[in-house]
Amino acid sequence: MSLPVTRADREVRVRAPGKVNLSLRVGPRRRDGYHPVSTVYQAVSLYEDVVARPGEGFEVTVSGPHAERVPTDASNLALRAAHLLADRAGVVDGVHIHLHKGVPVAGGMAGGSADAAAALVACDALWDTGLAREELARLAAVLGADVPFALMGHVAVGSGRGDLLTPALTRGEYHWAFAVRDSGLSTADVYRTFDELVPDGASLDADADSTVLRAVRAGDPAALGAALHNDLQVAALELAPELAETIDVAIDAGALGAIVSGSGPTVAALARSRQHAVMIAAAFTASDVADSVVTAVGAVGGARVVPSGLLD
């Protein structure tokens, strides 16, 4: 006979996706230090796996590629998420959070934001706080601009700082190959360089992303590849000019489009099929333009509780 599971024995496992910005348009820096953006997010099947267990206090451990580069002090986004939820819900219990990294660290794909979203969902379930998803989304926006999208997943239009989301209709699958660099780019440095190169910012015309949205609504990867756009790419290439060669390799391998993902340095190449994504990844490796390569598919769902065995 199995023994009952006590509160102290409980654990909650949550999986949250990384993202690609299919389009990212950046306005001029505001007085509060933030940049208004207009973006189209797509969640992809590179995941952060988060396990929350009861703890004496609040602590986090990390495993997976480049785990040593993830802070485990109070600046960790997952820990910040747990503290924020505890304060909001009046929880006095502690938590131990374990993160297993599947999204490139400091790669412009919002791995830290996915950790925060997953921690919100995991701690909400662990502590039985019962907050509505809308309330979790409001807490997510406090933690960072990309965190609400990691909760939502699929495809969405982001405005404001990127945290004001409107779900977008999408059809079909989109296959990606990602060229990953061990040396990350600081998002703050990329935005600072953008300000120097484009002091007046870019246009945030509401119609600018209509081509992207029509492509995903029609399930047309070729049209999407032609419409990919990233205002921060010019800054990422200024800081890491070798990324231009990575993009060229993807295009030479027949990619429908290739772009720096978010603030970089990961390069995202859109493929015709799963097999073509593998071919582009092989081209990245053969040309020695990446420290590692991964493939993924979009769009996928946002942060969700998963059965314990799935993450073992």
C-alpha positions in Angstrom: 0.0 0.0 0.0 1.4 3.4 -0.9 1.8 6.0 1.8 -0.1 9.3 1.6 1.7 12.3 0.2 2.2 14.9 2.9 2.6 18.6 2.3 6.3 18.3 3.1 6.7 15.6 0.4 4.9 17.6 -2.3 6.6 18.9 -5.4 5.2 20.7 -8.5 6.8 20.5 -11.9 6.2 23.2 -14.5 7.5 23.6 -18.0 7.7 27.0 -19.7 8.9 27.8 -23.3 11.5 30.2 -24.7 10.5 32.6 -27.4 11.5 34.1 -30.7 10.5 37.6 -31.7 9.1 37.3 -35.2 9.2 41.0 -35.3 10.7 43.5 -32.8 10.4 47.2 -33.2 11.9 49.5 -30.6 10.9 53.1 -29.9 13.1 55.8 -28.3 14.2 55.5 -24.7 11.7 57.0 -22.3 12.5 59.1 -19.2 11.9 56.0 -17.0 14.6 54.1 -18.8 12.3 51.8 -20.7 11.8 51.6 -24.5 8.3 51.2 -25.9 8.2 48.2 -28.2 5.9 46.6 -30.7 6.6 42.9 -31.1 5.2 39.6 -32.3 6.2 36.7 -30.0 6.2 33.0 -30.9 6.8 30.4 -28.2 9.1 27.6 -29.3 9.8 24.1 -28.0 13.0 24.9 -26.0 11.9 24.7 -22.4 12.8 25.6 -18.9 11.8 22.9 -16.5 11.2 24.1 -12.9 10.5 21.9 -9.8 9.2 23.6 -6.7 9.3 21.8 -3.3 8.7 22.9 0.3 11.7 24.5 1.9 12.8 26.2 5.1 13.4 29.4 3.3 13.7 30.6 -0.3 16.5 29.0 -2.4 17.2 28.0 -6.0 19.5 25.5 -7.6 20.3 25.2 -11.3 21.3 22.4 -13.8 21.7 22.1 -17.5 23.9 23.9 -20.1 25.8 26.9 -18.7 24.0 26.5 -15.3 27.0 28.2 -13.7 26.1 31.5 -15.4 22.7 31.6 -13.8 22.7 33.6 -10.5 21.3 31.9 -7.5 21.1 34.9 -5.2 18.2 37.3 -4.7 18.5 38.6 -8.3 17.4 35.2 -9.7 14.0 35.8 -11.5 12.5 32.6 -10.3 13.3 33.5 -6.7 11.9 37.0 -7.2 8.7 35.4 -8.6 8.4 33.2 -5.5 8.8 36.1 -3.2 6.4 38.3 -5.1 3.7 35.6 -5.1 4.3 34.9 -1.4 3.9 38.6 -0.6 0.7 38.9 -2.7 -0.9 35.8 -1.3 0.2 36.1 2.3 2.2 32.8 2.2 4.7 32.2 5.0 6.0 28.9 3.7 9.4 28.6 2.1 10.3 26.9 -1.2 13.2 25.2 -2.9 13.2 25.8 -6.7 15.2 23.8 -9.1 15.7 25.1 -12.6 16.8 22.9 -15.5 18.0 25.0 -18.3 16.8 24.2 -21.9 16.7 27.8 -23.3 20.1 29.3 -24.2 21.4 31.4 -21.3 21.7 35.1 -22.2 20.7 34.2 -25.7 17.9 36.6 -26.4 15.2 33.8 -26.0 13.9 34.8 -22.6 15.1 31.8 -20.6 15.1 33.8 -17.3 11.6 35.1 -18.1 10.4 31.5 -18.6 11.9 30.6 -15.2 9.9 33.3 -13.6 6.7 32.3 -15.3 7.2 28.7 -14.4 8.0 29.6 -10.8 4.8 31.6 -10.5 2.7 28.6 -11.7 4.7 26.1 -9.6 4.5 28.1 -6.4 0.8 28.9 -6.9 0.1 25.2 -7.1 2.5 24.2 -4.3 1.0 26.7 -1.9 -2.6 26.3 -3.1 -2.9 30.1 -3.4 -5.6 29.7 -6.1 -4.8 32.9 -7.9 -6.5 33.4 -11.3 -4.3 33.3 -14.4 -5.0 37.0 -14.9 -3.6 37.8 -11.5 -0.5 35.7 -12.2 -0.1 37.7 -15.4 -0.2 40.9 -13.5 2.6 39.6 -11.2 4.5 38.4 -14.2 4.5 41.9 -15.7 6.1 43.2 -12.5 9.0 40.8 -13.0 9.8 41.6 -16.6 8.5 42.5 -20.0 8.8 38.9 -21.4 7.4 37.1 -18.4 3.7 37.4 -19.3 4.3 35.9 -22.7 6.1 32.9 -21.1 2.8 32.4 -19.2 0.7 32.7 -22.3 2.7 31.0 -25.0 1.6 30.4 -28.6 1.8 33.7 -30.7 1.0 37.1 -29.3 1.4 40.8 -30.1 3.2 42.7 -27.4 3.1 46.4 -26.8 4.2 48.8 -24.1 7.3 47.2 -22.7 6.2 44.0 -24.5 4.1 42.9 -21.5 0.7 44.1 -22.9 -0.4 41.1 -24.9 -3.0 40.4 -27.5 -3.2 36.7 -28.6 -2.8 36.2 -32.4 -4.4 33.6 -34.6 -1.9 31.1 -36.0 -1.9 28.0 -38.2 0.6 25.3 -38.8 4.0 24.5 -37.5 7.2 26.6 -37.9 10.5 24.9 -37.7 13.6 26.6 -36.4 17.4 26.0 -36.2 19.2 28.1 -33.6 22.9 28.9 -33.6 23.9 29.4 -29.9 27.0 31.2 -28.6 28.6 30.5 -25.3 29.3 34.2 -24.7 26.0 36.0 -24.2 25.1 39.6 -24.9 23.8 41.8 -22.1 20.4 43.0 -22.9 21.3 46.4 -21.3 24.4 46.7 -23.5 22.4 45.9 -26.6 19.8 48.6 -25.8 22.5 51.1 -24.9 24.2 50.5 -28.3 20.8 50.7 -30.0 20.3 54.2 -28.4 23.7 55.3 -29.7 23.1 54.0 -33.2 19.4 54.9 -33.5 18.9 57.8 -31.0 15.4 58.6 -32.2 14.3 55.0 -32.1 12.3 53.2 -34.8 8.7 53.6 -35.9 6.1 51.8 -33.9 3.4 52.0 -36.6 0.6 49.7 -35.7 0.4 48.3 -39.2 4.1 47.5 -39.4 3.7 43.9 -38.4 0.6 43.2 -40.5 2.7 41.1 -42.9 4.0 38.9 -40.0 0.5 38.4 -38.6 -1.0 37.5 -42.0 1.8 35.0 -42.5 1.2 33.1 -39.2 -2.6 33.4 -39.7 -2.3 31.7 -43.1 0.3 29.2 -41.9 2.8 30.4 -44.5 6.4 29.9 -43.4 7.9 31.4 -46.6 5.9 34.6 -46.1 6.9 34.7 -42.5 10.6 34.2 -43.3 10.5 37.2 -45.7 8.9 39.4 -43.0 11.1 38.6 -40.0 12.4 41.9 -38.4 14.5 42.9 -35.4 15.4 46.5 -34.7 17.9 45.4 -32.1 19.9 43.4 -34.7 21.9 46.4 -35.8 23.1 46.8 -32.2 23.8 43.1 -31.7 25.9 43.1 -34.9 27.8 46.1 -33.7 28.7 44.3 -30.4 29.2 40.9 -32.1 29.9 41.4 -35.8 30.6 37.7 -36.3 26.9 37.1 -36.1 26.6 38.4 -39.7 28.4 35.3 -40.9 26.1 33.1 -38.9 23.1 34.7 -40.6 24.8 34.3 -44.0 25.4 30.6 -43.4 21.7 30.1 -42.6 20.6 31.9 -45.8 23.1 29.9 -47.9 21.6 26.7 -46.4 18.2 27.8 -47.8 16.7 29.3 -44.7 13.4 31.1 -45.3 14.7 33.9 -43.1 17.4 34.4 -40.4 17.5 36.9 -37.7 19.2 37.7 -34.4 16.8 36.5 -31.7 15.8 39.4 -29.4 18.9 41.0 -28.0 21.0 38.1 -29.2 23.5 36.5 -29.7 21.4 33.5 -30.7 20.6 33.4 -34.4 17.2 32.0 -35.4 16.8 30.5 -38.8 13.3 29.6 -40.1 13.2 26.3 -42.1 10.8 24.8 -44.6 10.4 21.6 -42.5 11.8 19.7 -39.6 14.3 17.9 -41.8 15.4 21.3 -43.3 15.9 22.7 -39.8 18.3 19.8 -39.1 20.2 20.6 -42.3 20.6 24.2 -41.4 21.8 23.2 -37.9 24.4 20.9 -39.6 25.5 23.9 -41.7 26.0 26.0 -38.6 28.2 23.2 -37.1 30.2 22.6 -40.3 30.9 26.3 -40.7 32.0 26.7 -37.1 29.8 29.7 -36.5 28.1 28.4 -33.3 29.2 26.8 -30.1 26.1 24.7 -30.1 23.0 24.2 -32.3 19.4 23.2 -31.4 16.2 22.8 -33.4 12.7 23.6 -32.2 9.1 24.0 -33.4 6.6 26.8 -32.8 4.1 27.7 -31.7 3.8 25.9 -28.3 1.8 26.6 -25.2 2.9 28.7 -22.2 3.9 27.7 -18.7 2.0 24.6 -17.5 2.1 22.0 -14.7 3.4 18.6 -16.0 3.3 15.1 -14.6 6.3 14.4 -12.4 7.6 11.6 -14.7 7.8 13.8 -17.7 10.8 15.8 -16.5 12.8 12.8 -15.1 
